[in-house]
Short mmCIF file of C-alpha atoms in Angstrom, two decimals:
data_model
loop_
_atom_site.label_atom_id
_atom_site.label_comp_id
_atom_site.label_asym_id
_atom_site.label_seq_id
_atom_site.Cartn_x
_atom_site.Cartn_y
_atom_site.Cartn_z
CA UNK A 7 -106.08 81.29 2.15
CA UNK A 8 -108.84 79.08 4.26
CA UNK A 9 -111.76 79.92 4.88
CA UNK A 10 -112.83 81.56 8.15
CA UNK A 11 -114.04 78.79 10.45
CA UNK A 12 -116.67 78.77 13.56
CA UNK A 13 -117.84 75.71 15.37
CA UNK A 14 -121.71 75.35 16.19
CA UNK A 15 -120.54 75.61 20.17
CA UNK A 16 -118.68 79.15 20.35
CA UNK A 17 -119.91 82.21 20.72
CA UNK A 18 -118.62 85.11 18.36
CA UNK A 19 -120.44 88.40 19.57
CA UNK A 20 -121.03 90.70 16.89
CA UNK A 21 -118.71 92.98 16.42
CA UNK A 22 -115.75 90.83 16.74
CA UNK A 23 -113.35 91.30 13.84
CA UNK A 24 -112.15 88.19 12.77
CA UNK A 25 -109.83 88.24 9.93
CA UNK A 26 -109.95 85.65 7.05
CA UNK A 27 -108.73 81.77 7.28
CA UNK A 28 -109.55 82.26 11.53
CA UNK A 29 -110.34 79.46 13.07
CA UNK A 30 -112.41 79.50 16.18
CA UNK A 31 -113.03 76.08 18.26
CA UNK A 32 -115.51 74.46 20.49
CA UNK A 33 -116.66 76.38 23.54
CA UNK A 34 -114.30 79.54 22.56
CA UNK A 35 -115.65 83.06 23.60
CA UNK A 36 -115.00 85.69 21.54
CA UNK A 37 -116.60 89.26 22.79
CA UNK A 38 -117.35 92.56 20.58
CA UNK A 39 -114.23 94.20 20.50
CA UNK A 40 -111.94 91.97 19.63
CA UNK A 41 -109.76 91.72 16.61
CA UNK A 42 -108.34 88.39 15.59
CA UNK A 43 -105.80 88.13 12.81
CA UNK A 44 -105.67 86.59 9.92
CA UNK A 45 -105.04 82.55 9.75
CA UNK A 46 -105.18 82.47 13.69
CA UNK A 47 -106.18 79.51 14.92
CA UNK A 48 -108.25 78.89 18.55
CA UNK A 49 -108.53 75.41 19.74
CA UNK A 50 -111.28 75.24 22.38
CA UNK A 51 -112.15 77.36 25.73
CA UNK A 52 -110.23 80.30 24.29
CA UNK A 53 -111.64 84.00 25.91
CA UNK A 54 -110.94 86.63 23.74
CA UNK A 55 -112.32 89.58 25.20
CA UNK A 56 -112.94 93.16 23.93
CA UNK A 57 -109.39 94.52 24.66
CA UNK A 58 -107.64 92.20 22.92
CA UNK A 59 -105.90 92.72 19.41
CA UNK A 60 -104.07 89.53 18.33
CA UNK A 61 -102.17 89.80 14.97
CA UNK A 62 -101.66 87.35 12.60
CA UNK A 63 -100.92 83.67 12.30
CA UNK A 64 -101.16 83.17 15.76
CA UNK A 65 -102.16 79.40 17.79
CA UNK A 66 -103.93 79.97 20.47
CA UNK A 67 -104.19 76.11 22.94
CA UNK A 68 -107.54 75.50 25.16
CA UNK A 69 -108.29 77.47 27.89
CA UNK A 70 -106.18 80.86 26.93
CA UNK A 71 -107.64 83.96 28.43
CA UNK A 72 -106.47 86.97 27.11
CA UNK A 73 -107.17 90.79 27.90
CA UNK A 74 -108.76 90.39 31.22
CA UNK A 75 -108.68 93.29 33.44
CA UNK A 76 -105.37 94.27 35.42
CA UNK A 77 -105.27 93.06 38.57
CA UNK A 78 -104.16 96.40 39.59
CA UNK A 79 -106.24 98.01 42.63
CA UNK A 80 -105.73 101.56 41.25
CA UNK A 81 -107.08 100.62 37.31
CA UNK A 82 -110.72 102.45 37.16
CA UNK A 83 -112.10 100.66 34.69
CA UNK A 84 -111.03 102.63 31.13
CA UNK A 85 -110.10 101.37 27.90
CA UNK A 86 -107.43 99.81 27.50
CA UNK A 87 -105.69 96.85 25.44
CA UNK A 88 -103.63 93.62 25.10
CA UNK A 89 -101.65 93.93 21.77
CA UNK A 90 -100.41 90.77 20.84
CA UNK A 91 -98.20 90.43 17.47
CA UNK A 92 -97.58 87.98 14.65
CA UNK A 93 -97.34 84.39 14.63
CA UNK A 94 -97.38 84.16 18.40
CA UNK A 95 -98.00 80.58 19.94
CA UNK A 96 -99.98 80.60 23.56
CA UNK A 97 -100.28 77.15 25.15
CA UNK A 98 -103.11 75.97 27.64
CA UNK A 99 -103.83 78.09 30.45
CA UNK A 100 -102.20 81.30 29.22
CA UNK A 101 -103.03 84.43 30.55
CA UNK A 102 -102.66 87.94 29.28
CA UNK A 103 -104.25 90.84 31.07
CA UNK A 104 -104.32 94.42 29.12
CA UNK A 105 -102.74 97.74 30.33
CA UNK A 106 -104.58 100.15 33.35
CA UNK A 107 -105.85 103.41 32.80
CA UNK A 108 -103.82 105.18 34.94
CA UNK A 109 -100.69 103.94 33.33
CA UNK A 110 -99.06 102.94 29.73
CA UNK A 111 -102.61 101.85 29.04
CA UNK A 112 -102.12 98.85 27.05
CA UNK A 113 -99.91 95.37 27.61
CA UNK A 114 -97.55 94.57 24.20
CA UNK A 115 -96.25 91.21 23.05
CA UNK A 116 -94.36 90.78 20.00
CA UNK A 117 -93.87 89.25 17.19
CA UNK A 118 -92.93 85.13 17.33
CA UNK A 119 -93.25 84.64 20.74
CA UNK A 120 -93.90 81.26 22.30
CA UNK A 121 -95.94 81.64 25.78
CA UNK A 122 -96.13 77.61 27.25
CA UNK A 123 -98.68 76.41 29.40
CA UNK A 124 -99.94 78.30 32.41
CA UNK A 125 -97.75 81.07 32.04
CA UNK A 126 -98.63 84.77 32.52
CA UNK A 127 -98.03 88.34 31.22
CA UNK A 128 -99.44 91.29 33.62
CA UNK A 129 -101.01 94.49 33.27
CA UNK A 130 -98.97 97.41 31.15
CA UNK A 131 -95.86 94.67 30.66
CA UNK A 132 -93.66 95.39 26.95
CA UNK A 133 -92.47 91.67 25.79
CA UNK A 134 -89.66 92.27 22.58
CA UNK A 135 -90.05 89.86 19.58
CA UNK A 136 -88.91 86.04 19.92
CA UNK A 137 -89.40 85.87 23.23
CA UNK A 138 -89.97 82.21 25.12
CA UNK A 139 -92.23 82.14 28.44
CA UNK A 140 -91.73 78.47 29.87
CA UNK A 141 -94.04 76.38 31.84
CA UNK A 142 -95.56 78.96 34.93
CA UNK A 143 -93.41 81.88 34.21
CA UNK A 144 -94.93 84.93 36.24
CA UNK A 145 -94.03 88.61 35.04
CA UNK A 146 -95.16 91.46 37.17
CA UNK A 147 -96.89 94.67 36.24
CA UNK A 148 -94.65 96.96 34.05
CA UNK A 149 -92.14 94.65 33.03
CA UNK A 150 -90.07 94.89 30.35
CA UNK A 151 -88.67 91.61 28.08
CA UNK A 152 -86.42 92.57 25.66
CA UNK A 153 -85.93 90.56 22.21
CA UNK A 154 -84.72 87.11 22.35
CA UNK A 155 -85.22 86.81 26.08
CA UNK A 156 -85.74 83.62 27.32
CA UNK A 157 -87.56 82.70 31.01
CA UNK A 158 -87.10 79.16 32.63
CA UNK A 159 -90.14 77.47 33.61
CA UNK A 160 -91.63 78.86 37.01
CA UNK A 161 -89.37 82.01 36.77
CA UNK A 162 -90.93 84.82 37.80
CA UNK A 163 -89.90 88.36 37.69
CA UNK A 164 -90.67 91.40 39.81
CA UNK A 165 -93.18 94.43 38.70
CA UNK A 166 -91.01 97.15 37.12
CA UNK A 167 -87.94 94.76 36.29
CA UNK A 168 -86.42 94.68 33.15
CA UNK A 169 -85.02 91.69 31.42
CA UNK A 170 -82.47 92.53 28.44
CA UNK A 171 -82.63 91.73 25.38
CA UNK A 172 -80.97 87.61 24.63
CA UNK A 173 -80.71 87.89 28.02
CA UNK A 174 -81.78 84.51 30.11
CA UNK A 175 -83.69 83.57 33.27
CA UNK A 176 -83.34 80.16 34.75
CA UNK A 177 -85.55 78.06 35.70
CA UNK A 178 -87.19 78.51 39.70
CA UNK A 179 -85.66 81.96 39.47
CA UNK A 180 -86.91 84.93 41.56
CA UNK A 181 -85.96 87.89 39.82
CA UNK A 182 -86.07 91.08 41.61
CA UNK A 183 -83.57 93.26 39.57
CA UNK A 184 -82.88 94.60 36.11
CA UNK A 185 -80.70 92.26 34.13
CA UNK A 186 -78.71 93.08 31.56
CA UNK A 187 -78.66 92.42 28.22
CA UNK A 188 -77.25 88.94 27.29
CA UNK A 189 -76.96 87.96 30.61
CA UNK A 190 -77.93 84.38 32.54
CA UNK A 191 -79.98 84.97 36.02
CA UNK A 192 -79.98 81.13 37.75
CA UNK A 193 -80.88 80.71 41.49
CA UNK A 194 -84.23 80.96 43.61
CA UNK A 195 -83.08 84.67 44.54
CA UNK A 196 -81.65 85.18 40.79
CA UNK A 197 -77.89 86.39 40.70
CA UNK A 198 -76.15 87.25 37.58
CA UNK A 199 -74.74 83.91 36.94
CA UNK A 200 -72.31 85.14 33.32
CA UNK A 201 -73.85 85.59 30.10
CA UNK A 202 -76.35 83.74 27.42
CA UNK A 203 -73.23 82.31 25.39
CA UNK A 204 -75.44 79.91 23.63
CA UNK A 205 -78.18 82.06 23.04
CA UNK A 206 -75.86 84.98 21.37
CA UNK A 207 -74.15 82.05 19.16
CA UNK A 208 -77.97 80.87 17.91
CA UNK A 209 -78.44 84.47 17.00
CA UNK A 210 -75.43 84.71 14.93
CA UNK A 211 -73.43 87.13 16.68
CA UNK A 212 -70.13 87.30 15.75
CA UNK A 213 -67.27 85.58 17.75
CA UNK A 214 -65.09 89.59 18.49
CA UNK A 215 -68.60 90.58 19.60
CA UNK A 216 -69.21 87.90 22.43
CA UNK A 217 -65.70 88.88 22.93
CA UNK A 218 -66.67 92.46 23.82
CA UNK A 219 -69.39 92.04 25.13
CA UNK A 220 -67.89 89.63 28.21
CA UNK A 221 -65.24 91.93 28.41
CA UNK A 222 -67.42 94.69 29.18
CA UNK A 223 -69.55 92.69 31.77
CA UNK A 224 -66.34 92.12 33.66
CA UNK A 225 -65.54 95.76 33.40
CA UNK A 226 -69.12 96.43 35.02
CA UNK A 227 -69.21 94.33 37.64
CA UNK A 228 -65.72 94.43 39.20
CA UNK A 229 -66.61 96.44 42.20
CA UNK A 230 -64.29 98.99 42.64
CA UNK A 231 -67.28 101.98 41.65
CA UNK A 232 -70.68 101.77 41.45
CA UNK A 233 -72.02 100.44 38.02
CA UNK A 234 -73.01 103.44 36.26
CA UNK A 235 -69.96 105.12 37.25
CA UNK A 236 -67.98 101.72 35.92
CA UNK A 237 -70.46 101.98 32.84
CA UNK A 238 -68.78 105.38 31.84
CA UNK A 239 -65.62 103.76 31.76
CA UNK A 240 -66.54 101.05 29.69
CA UNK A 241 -67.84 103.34 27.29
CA UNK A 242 -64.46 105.13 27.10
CA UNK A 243 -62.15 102.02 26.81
CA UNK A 244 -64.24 100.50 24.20
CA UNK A 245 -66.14 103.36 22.13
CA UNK A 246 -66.26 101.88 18.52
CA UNK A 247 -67.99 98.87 20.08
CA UNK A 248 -72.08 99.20 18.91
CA UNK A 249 -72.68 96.40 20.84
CA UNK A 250 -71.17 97.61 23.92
CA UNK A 251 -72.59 101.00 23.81
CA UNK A 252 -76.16 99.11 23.46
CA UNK A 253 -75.41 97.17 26.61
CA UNK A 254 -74.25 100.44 28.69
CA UNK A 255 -77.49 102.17 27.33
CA UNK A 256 -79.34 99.61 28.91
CA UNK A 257 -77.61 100.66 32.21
CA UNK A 258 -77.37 104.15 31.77
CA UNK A 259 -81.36 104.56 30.69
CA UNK A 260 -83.10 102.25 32.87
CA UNK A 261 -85.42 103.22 35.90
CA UNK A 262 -83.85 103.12 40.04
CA UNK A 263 -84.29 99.72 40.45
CA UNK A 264 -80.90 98.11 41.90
CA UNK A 265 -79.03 95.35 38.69
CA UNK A 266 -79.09 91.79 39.48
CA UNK A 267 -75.04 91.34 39.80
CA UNK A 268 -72.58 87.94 40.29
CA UNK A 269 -72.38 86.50 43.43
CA UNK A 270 -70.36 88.28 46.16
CA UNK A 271 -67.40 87.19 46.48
CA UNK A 272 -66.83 85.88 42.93
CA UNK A 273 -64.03 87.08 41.19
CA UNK A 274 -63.04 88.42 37.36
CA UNK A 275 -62.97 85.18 35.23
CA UNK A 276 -64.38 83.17 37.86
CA UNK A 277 -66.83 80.59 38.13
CA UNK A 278 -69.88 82.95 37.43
CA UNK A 279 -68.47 83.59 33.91
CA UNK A 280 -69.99 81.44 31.38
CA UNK A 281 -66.39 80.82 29.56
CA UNK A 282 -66.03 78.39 27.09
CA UNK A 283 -64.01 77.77 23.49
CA UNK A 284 -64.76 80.24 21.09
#
């Protein structure tokens, strides 16, 4: 393991806890509180401060602030945190602002993420494991990113909104509404546009499952009933599917907010459905 590193120019307040082989950069500010993980690496113009917790193994690019306060009119001013996981990468100009005190209490990233330059995670947000931020993606307050979940650059999603897990926002897109998991959100108002095909092959699902899955999407979103009446019925024409009852969980559990759904007008099979060769 390297040693732990500290140029001449950055300022480490005591009672930092920086873990061993960290490296800290020029100009970086680091304030008592924090808690670096092992092997992490800071370039330059990183702020750290006291409510941040970054784990292990993590690259941090110049000018990264992380654990700011919420910009959320009704936080008081309590403790709270930014926990950030393993082996995370945050490019220049990231920014990360910890929970509010009169909610969850703490903002969550996981574990191999990739944040890219300028983008942003909000106040009491849960991001899964895996997850790719592009260039000036925005997430609101609350949000949830489920594993795998990938955002287009300059996406940006609404406060409360959940994002599925392998699920995938284009890039531009406004997205207002949950989307489901697997599913592919393209436009400047984001409509379900069919479903993360490549993204499920890359994470070695198997072919009968894709299979299921799309048939249950097109069960969903056919229109005859509302979805969570239309989710009960996919549940009972395709109960020994795990994968299916994950993605009608997803519908069944989530807050009020209305689903981000095909176009209108499009039709079963048609040109919103992602369909290609197997």
């Amino acid at each position: 393991m390297r040693e732990t590193f500290i140029h001449p120019t950055a300022l480490v307040e005591p009672g930092a806890e920086l873990g061993q082989g960290v490296s800290v950069g020029p100009f970086c500010h680091i304030q008592a509180g924090a808690v670096i993980g092992d092997n992490s690496e800071l370039m330059s113009h990183v702020v750290v401060t006291d409510a941040a917790r970054i784990g292990a193994g993590a690259k941090i690019y110049p000018h990264a602030i992380l654990g700011c306060d919420p910009q959320n009119g009704k936080h008081k001013g309590g403790p709270t945190t930014l926990n950030v996981g393993i082996n995370c990468q945050i490019r220049e100009g990231v920014t990360m602002h910890r929970g509010s005190d009169n909610s969850r209490g703490y903002t969550s990233i996981g574990d191999n993420c990739q944040f890219l330059a300028y983008s942003h995670v909000a106040h009491d947000c849960d991001v899964g494991n895996n997850v790719t931020f592009a260039n000036n993606v925005m997430v609101g307050g609350h949000t949830v990113i489920g594993d795998y979940a990938i955002l287009g650059g300059g996406a940006a999603v609404h406060q409360f909104v959940r994002v599925g897990h392998h699920a995938f926002v284009g890039g531009m897109a406004a997205l207002a509404h949950d989307l489901i998991p697997y599913g592919s959100a393209i436009g400047v108002h984001a409509y379900l546009g069919g479903l993360n095909i490549i993204g499920m092959k890359r994470s070695g699902m198997k072919r009968s499952d894709i299979h299921d899955v799309r048939h249950a999407v097109h069960m969903l979103f056919d229109r005859t009933k509302p979805i969570r009446e239309r989710a009960k019925d996919v549940l009972e024409k395709m109960p020994h599917s795990p994968i299916v009852a994950d993605l009608i969980a997803f519908v069944q559990t989530g807050n009020k907010r209305a689903f981000c759904t095909p176009p209108l007008g499009a039709t079963i099979g048609g040109a919103w459905d992602d369909d290609e060769d197997e």
